[in-house]
Amino acid sequence: MAAGLKRDPIVILRINGEDLNEFVENPGFETEAIAIFSQVEPTNATLLQCLLAALRQLTVDHGIPPSSDSWVMENVIEPALQELPADKLEQSVSQGVFFQEFRKFLAIITRRLQEHPVIVAHTENTFDGSDIKKLLSNKFELDKLLASVWRGVPKGKDRTAEYIRVAFDRMADSVNLPPYGAVEQVDAVVNEAFKMAKADDGKAVDELEFKKLLTDILGAVMLQLDGNPISVSTNSVIHESMSTSSTLLSPSPPSPMVSSPSE
């Protein structure tokens, strides 16, 4: 994932309970909490199961640090759960009970974040096909890139789909696409583009056909992303103390720390 997002600035967030408190105190909280409950409540689920599932629906935008992080789980979430009635946590839950306990749960988390702020590195990227459009409109740059990837194809081998996929992946960074396998939604778009271009039929192709296939695939990906851009964000906890009290700090240079997508 980091390889696909490496050119994006990293924003350092200090999550200290302020945003979460605003979320809980907002008049629309009840409506959103009920909507979350309807999404996460399986048959005969306990309150504990529902609270944890609901928490995974919240993000840094709500003021919640990544719950998948072990430090956050051990120092924020689990202690907050321990302050709720243990017997109630193991009981099946109604919508009304969930709403009341979810508010209490988030209020406790807010307090713990005030006492122990969490520093999170956050980055976002939107894949909208605009860089592909620029490349396709510049014949000189397109021809140069196609020539470069063609030279990378092993000589004496049939130029089948296997090598076309490798060549396309080598072009990805030049058109602001993540490496294949890094972003599932983008992979689906690329797969569809290969089908549209009939590049998966295993047929051997010469240099001209090879370059035409890649150009057609680029065009198909561009059209899909132009109509339905894909936004991806990552959040990673920085395990060190920071003395500043500001909620949002200046962006820091990109680092390999941002590598896992948020829940």
Short mmCIF file of C-alpha atoms in Angstrom, two decimals:
data_model
loop_
_atom_site.label_atom_id
_atom_site.label_comp_id
_atom_site.label_asym_id
_atom_site.label_seq_id
_atom_site.Cartn_x
_atom_site.Cartn_y
_atom_site.Cartn_z
CA MET A 1 0.00 0.00 0.00
CA ALA A 2 2.73 2.48 0.89
CA ALA A 3 4.25 2.10 -2.56
CA GLY A 4 1.01 3.23 -4.15
CA LEU A 5 0.70 6.25 -1.88
CA LYS A 6 4.33 7.30 -1.56
CA ARG A 7 3.91 10.67 -3.26
CA ASP A 8 1.20 11.86 -0.92
CA PRO A 9 2.00 14.16 1.99
CA ILE A 10 1.61 12.62 5.41
CA VAL A 11 -0.46 14.59 7.90
CA ILE A 12 0.25 14.02 11.58
CA LEU A 13 -2.93 13.99 13.68
CA ARG A 14 -3.02 14.28 17.45
CA ILE A 15 -6.18 12.46 18.49
CA ASN A 16 -6.98 13.78 21.96
CA GLY A 17 -10.73 13.23 22.36
CA GLU A 18 -11.88 16.61 21.03
CA ASP A 19 -13.26 15.34 17.72
CA LEU A 20 -14.80 12.27 19.34
CA ASN A 21 -16.52 14.41 21.96
CA GLU A 22 -17.95 16.62 19.20
CA PHE A 23 -19.22 13.52 17.40
CA VAL A 24 -20.95 12.16 20.51
CA GLU A 25 -22.47 15.52 21.45
CA ASN A 26 -23.67 16.26 17.92
CA PRO A 27 -27.51 16.23 17.54
CA GLY A 28 -27.12 13.73 14.71
CA PHE A 29 -25.28 11.17 16.86
CA GLU A 30 -28.37 9.12 17.69
CA THR A 31 -29.31 8.75 14.03
CA GLU A 32 -25.78 7.69 13.09
CA ALA A 33 -25.50 5.29 16.04
CA ILE A 34 -28.77 3.59 15.09
CA ALA A 35 -27.58 3.31 11.48
CA ILE A 36 -24.34 1.71 12.67
CA PHE A 37 -26.28 -0.71 14.87
CA SER A 38 -28.43 -1.81 11.94
CA GLN A 39 -25.25 -2.61 9.98
CA VAL A 40 -23.34 -4.51 12.66
CA GLU A 41 -25.98 -6.30 14.75
CA PRO A 42 -26.09 -10.01 13.87
CA THR A 43 -28.68 -12.40 15.33
CA ASN A 44 -28.26 -12.87 19.09
CA ALA A 45 -25.11 -10.73 19.19
CA THR A 46 -23.88 -9.61 22.60
CA LEU A 47 -23.39 -5.98 23.55
CA LEU A 48 -19.62 -6.53 23.52
CA GLN A 49 -19.69 -7.85 19.96
CA CYS A 50 -21.84 -4.95 18.80
CA LEU A 51 -19.67 -2.32 20.49
CA LEU A 52 -16.48 -3.65 18.93
CA ALA A 53 -18.10 -4.00 15.51
CA ALA A 54 -19.50 -0.48 15.76
CA LEU A 55 -16.11 0.91 16.78
CA ARG A 56 -14.61 -0.50 13.58
CA GLN A 57 -17.08 1.63 11.63
CA LEU A 58 -15.53 4.80 13.07
CA THR A 59 -12.39 6.44 11.71
CA VAL A 60 -9.99 9.26 12.49
CA ASP A 61 -12.64 11.59 11.06
CA HIS A 62 -14.78 10.69 14.09
CA GLY A 63 -11.79 11.09 16.42
CA ILE A 64 -11.04 7.36 16.80
CA PRO A 65 -7.45 6.11 16.30
CA PRO A 66 -7.02 2.81 14.39
CA SER A 67 -8.58 0.13 16.59
CA SER A 68 -6.47 -2.51 14.83
CA ASP A 69 -3.36 -1.10 16.52
CA SER A 70 -2.36 -3.23 19.51
CA TRP A 71 -1.38 -0.22 21.67
CA VAL A 72 -4.74 1.45 21.03
CA MET A 73 -6.57 -1.77 21.85
CA GLU A 74 -4.62 -2.41 25.06
CA ASN A 75 -4.47 1.15 26.38
CA VAL A 76 -7.68 2.75 25.16
CA ILE A 77 -10.36 0.30 24.06
CA GLU A 78 -9.97 -2.59 26.51
CA PRO A 79 -9.74 -0.31 29.58
CA ALA A 80 -12.87 1.51 28.36
CA LEU A 81 -14.73 -1.80 28.07
CA GLN A 82 -13.69 -2.70 31.61
CA GLU A 83 -15.59 0.34 32.90
CA LEU A 84 -18.86 -1.01 31.48
CA PRO A 85 -20.93 -3.60 33.41
CA ALA A 86 -19.41 -7.00 32.63
CA ASP A 87 -22.71 -8.86 32.87
CA LYS A 88 -24.39 -6.50 30.42
CA LEU A 89 -21.57 -6.91 27.89
CA GLU A 90 -22.35 -10.63 27.57
CA GLN A 91 -26.09 -10.17 27.05
CA SER A 92 -27.90 -9.87 23.74
CA VAL A 93 -28.69 -6.26 22.98
CA SER A 94 -31.59 -4.17 21.74
CA GLN A 95 -31.28 -0.99 19.72
CA GLY A 96 -32.11 1.18 22.71
CA VAL A 97 -29.60 -0.49 25.02
CA PHE A 98 -26.93 -0.34 22.31
CA PHE A 99 -27.42 3.40 21.84
CA GLN A 100 -27.09 4.13 25.56
CA GLU A 101 -24.04 1.91 26.06
CA PHE A 102 -22.35 3.02 22.84
CA ARG A 103 -22.59 6.65 24.02
CA LYS A 104 -21.11 5.67 27.41
CA PHE A 105 -18.37 3.64 25.72
CA LEU A 106 -17.34 6.51 23.47
CA ALA A 107 -17.45 8.96 26.39
CA ILE A 108 -15.00 6.75 28.29
CA ILE A 109 -12.75 6.50 25.23
CA THR A 110 -12.90 10.30 24.94
CA ARG A 111 -11.66 10.64 28.51
CA ARG A 112 -8.85 8.15 27.97
CA LEU A 113 -7.75 9.96 24.79
CA GLN A 114 -7.68 13.22 26.76
CA GLU A 115 -5.36 11.54 29.25
CA HIS A 116 -3.33 9.64 26.63
CA PRO A 117 -3.48 11.34 23.19
CA VAL A 118 -2.66 9.11 20.23
CA ILE A 119 -0.48 10.35 17.36
CA VAL A 120 -1.56 9.07 13.95
CA ALA A 121 0.10 9.43 10.55
CA HIS A 122 -2.66 9.92 7.98
CA THR A 123 -2.48 10.02 4.19
CA GLU A 124 -5.04 10.02 1.40
CA ASN A 125 -4.93 9.41 -2.31
CA THR A 126 -7.62 9.60 -4.99
CA PHE A 127 -7.23 7.60 -8.19
CA ASP A 128 -9.29 9.46 -10.80
CA GLY A 129 -7.47 8.66 -14.05
CA SER A 130 -6.31 12.25 -14.58
CA ASP A 131 -2.62 11.27 -14.89
CA ILE A 132 -3.51 8.58 -17.43
CA LYS A 133 -5.38 11.21 -19.44
CA LYS A 134 -2.31 13.47 -19.42
CA LEU A 135 -0.09 10.64 -20.62
CA LEU A 136 -2.44 9.57 -23.41
CA SER A 137 -2.64 13.17 -24.64
CA ASN A 138 1.17 13.39 -24.87
CA LYS A 139 2.22 11.05 -27.69
CA PHE A 140 5.94 11.62 -27.14
CA GLU A 141 5.81 10.64 -23.45
CA LEU A 142 3.46 7.74 -24.16
CA ASP A 143 5.70 6.32 -26.89
CA LYS A 144 8.76 6.71 -24.65
CA LEU A 145 7.08 4.86 -21.78
CA LEU A 146 5.77 2.08 -24.03
CA ALA A 147 9.23 1.64 -25.56
CA SER A 148 10.74 1.39 -22.10
CA VAL A 149 8.38 -1.33 -20.88
CA TRP A 150 8.74 -3.22 -24.19
CA ARG A 151 12.50 -3.34 -23.68
CA GLY A 152 11.88 -4.97 -20.32
CA VAL A 153 10.04 -7.92 -21.83
CA PRO A 154 12.28 -11.04 -21.92
CA LYS A 155 13.50 -11.68 -25.44
CA GLY A 156 12.59 -14.95 -27.11
CA LYS A 157 9.37 -15.23 -25.10
CA ASP A 158 5.80 -14.96 -26.33
CA ARG A 159 4.35 -11.58 -25.36
CA THR A 160 1.27 -13.04 -23.70
CA ALA A 161 -0.97 -11.70 -20.95
CA GLU A 162 1.59 -12.54 -18.27
CA TYR A 163 4.08 -10.06 -19.68
CA ILE A 164 1.42 -7.48 -20.53
CA ARG A 165 0.40 -7.42 -16.85
CA VAL A 166 4.02 -7.04 -15.76
CA ALA A 167 4.50 -4.21 -18.25
CA PHE A 168 1.31 -2.48 -17.11
CA ASP A 169 2.44 -2.65 -13.49
CA ARG A 170 5.75 -1.05 -14.47
CA MET A 171 3.77 1.85 -15.95
CA ALA A 172 1.59 2.27 -12.85
CA ASP A 173 3.74 4.77 -10.99
CA SER A 174 3.95 7.02 -14.07
CA VAL A 175 0.15 7.39 -14.14
CA ASN A 176 -0.47 7.54 -10.37
CA LEU A 177 -1.81 4.02 -10.00
CA PRO A 178 -0.90 1.73 -7.09
CA PRO A 179 1.01 -1.50 -7.74
CA TYR A 180 -1.27 -4.40 -8.60
CA GLY A 181 -2.39 -6.05 -5.37
CA ALA A 182 -2.07 -2.90 -3.23
CA VAL A 183 -5.63 -1.53 -3.57
CA GLU A 184 -8.41 -4.04 -4.19
CA GLN A 185 -10.80 -1.54 -5.78
CA VAL A 186 -8.18 -0.41 -8.30
CA ASP A 187 -7.28 -4.05 -9.04
CA ALA A 188 -10.92 -4.66 -10.00
CA VAL A 189 -10.81 -1.72 -12.43
CA VAL A 190 -7.57 -2.99 -14.00
CA ASN A 191 -8.97 -6.52 -14.33
CA GLU A 192 -12.05 -5.18 -16.09
CA ALA A 193 -9.86 -3.13 -18.43
CA PHE A 194 -7.86 -6.25 -19.36
CA LYS A 195 -11.11 -8.04 -20.18
CA MET A 196 -12.33 -5.15 -22.32
CA ALA A 197 -9.04 -5.10 -24.23
CA LYS A 198 -9.07 -8.93 -24.51
CA ALA A 199 -5.56 -8.97 -23.12
CA ASP A 200 -6.11 -12.14 -21.10
CA ASP A 201 -6.67 -14.49 -24.04
CA GLY A 202 -3.08 -15.78 -23.97
CA LYS A 203 -2.43 -14.80 -27.56
CA ALA A 204 1.17 -13.95 -28.44
CA VAL A 205 1.61 -10.44 -29.83
CA ASP A 206 4.33 -8.49 -31.59
CA GLU A 207 5.67 -5.08 -30.51
CA LEU A 208 2.95 -3.01 -32.19
CA GLU A 209 0.15 -5.19 -30.81
CA PHE A 210 1.81 -5.18 -27.38
CA LYS A 211 1.90 -1.39 -27.25
CA LYS A 212 -1.64 -1.07 -28.61
CA LEU A 213 -2.96 -3.42 -25.93
CA LEU A 214 -1.29 -1.40 -23.18
CA THR A 215 -2.68 1.84 -24.63
CA ASP A 216 -6.18 0.35 -24.82
CA ILE A 217 -5.92 -0.88 -21.23
CA LEU A 218 -4.80 2.56 -20.05
CA GLY A 219 -7.75 4.13 -21.84
CA ALA A 220 -10.22 1.70 -20.31
CA VAL A 221 -8.85 2.28 -16.79
CA MET A 222 -8.99 6.04 -17.34
CA LEU A 223 -12.65 5.96 -18.39
CA GLN A 224 -13.66 3.86 -15.40
CA LEU A 225 -11.79 5.99 -12.87
CA ASP A 226 -13.00 9.22 -14.46
CA GLY A 227 -16.58 8.11 -13.88
CA ASN A 228 -15.97 6.55 -10.46
CA PRO A 229 -12.81 7.84 -8.71
CA ILE A 230 -11.41 5.62 -5.95
CA SER A 231 -10.24 7.25 -2.70
CA VAL A 232 -7.92 5.42 -0.33
CA SER A 233 -6.67 6.51 3.08
CA THR A 234 -4.18 5.00 5.51
CA ASN A 235 -3.75 5.58 9.22
CA SER A 236 -0.84 4.36 11.32
CA VAL A 237 -0.18 5.02 15.01
CA ILE A 238 3.16 6.63 15.82
CA HIS A 239 4.37 5.09 19.05
CA GLU A 240 6.13 8.04 20.61
CA SER A 241 5.02 10.93 22.79
CA MET A 242 4.46 14.40 21.36
CA SER A 243 4.33 17.45 23.59
CA THR A 244 2.34 19.77 21.36
CA SER A 245 -1.32 20.23 22.20
CA SER A 246 -2.53 21.08 18.70
CA THR A 247 -5.01 18.73 17.03
CA LEU A 248 -3.43 19.00 13.59
CA LEU A 249 0.25 19.42 13.01
CA SER A 250 2.16 20.33 9.87
CA PRO A 251 2.74 17.53 7.36
CA SER A 252 5.96 15.61 7.82
CA PRO A 253 8.03 14.04 5.00
CA PRO A 254 6.65 10.68 3.83
CA SER A 255 7.96 7.69 5.74
CA PRO A 256 7.49 3.92 5.47
CA MET A 257 5.42 3.98 8.67
CA VAL A 258 2.20 4.57 6.78
CA SER A 259 1.60 1.11 5.42
CA SER A 260 -1.72 -0.24 6.64
CA PRO A 261 -5.22 0.85 5.54
CA SER A 262 -7.66 1.99 8.12
CA GLU A 263 -10.52 -0.08 9.14
#
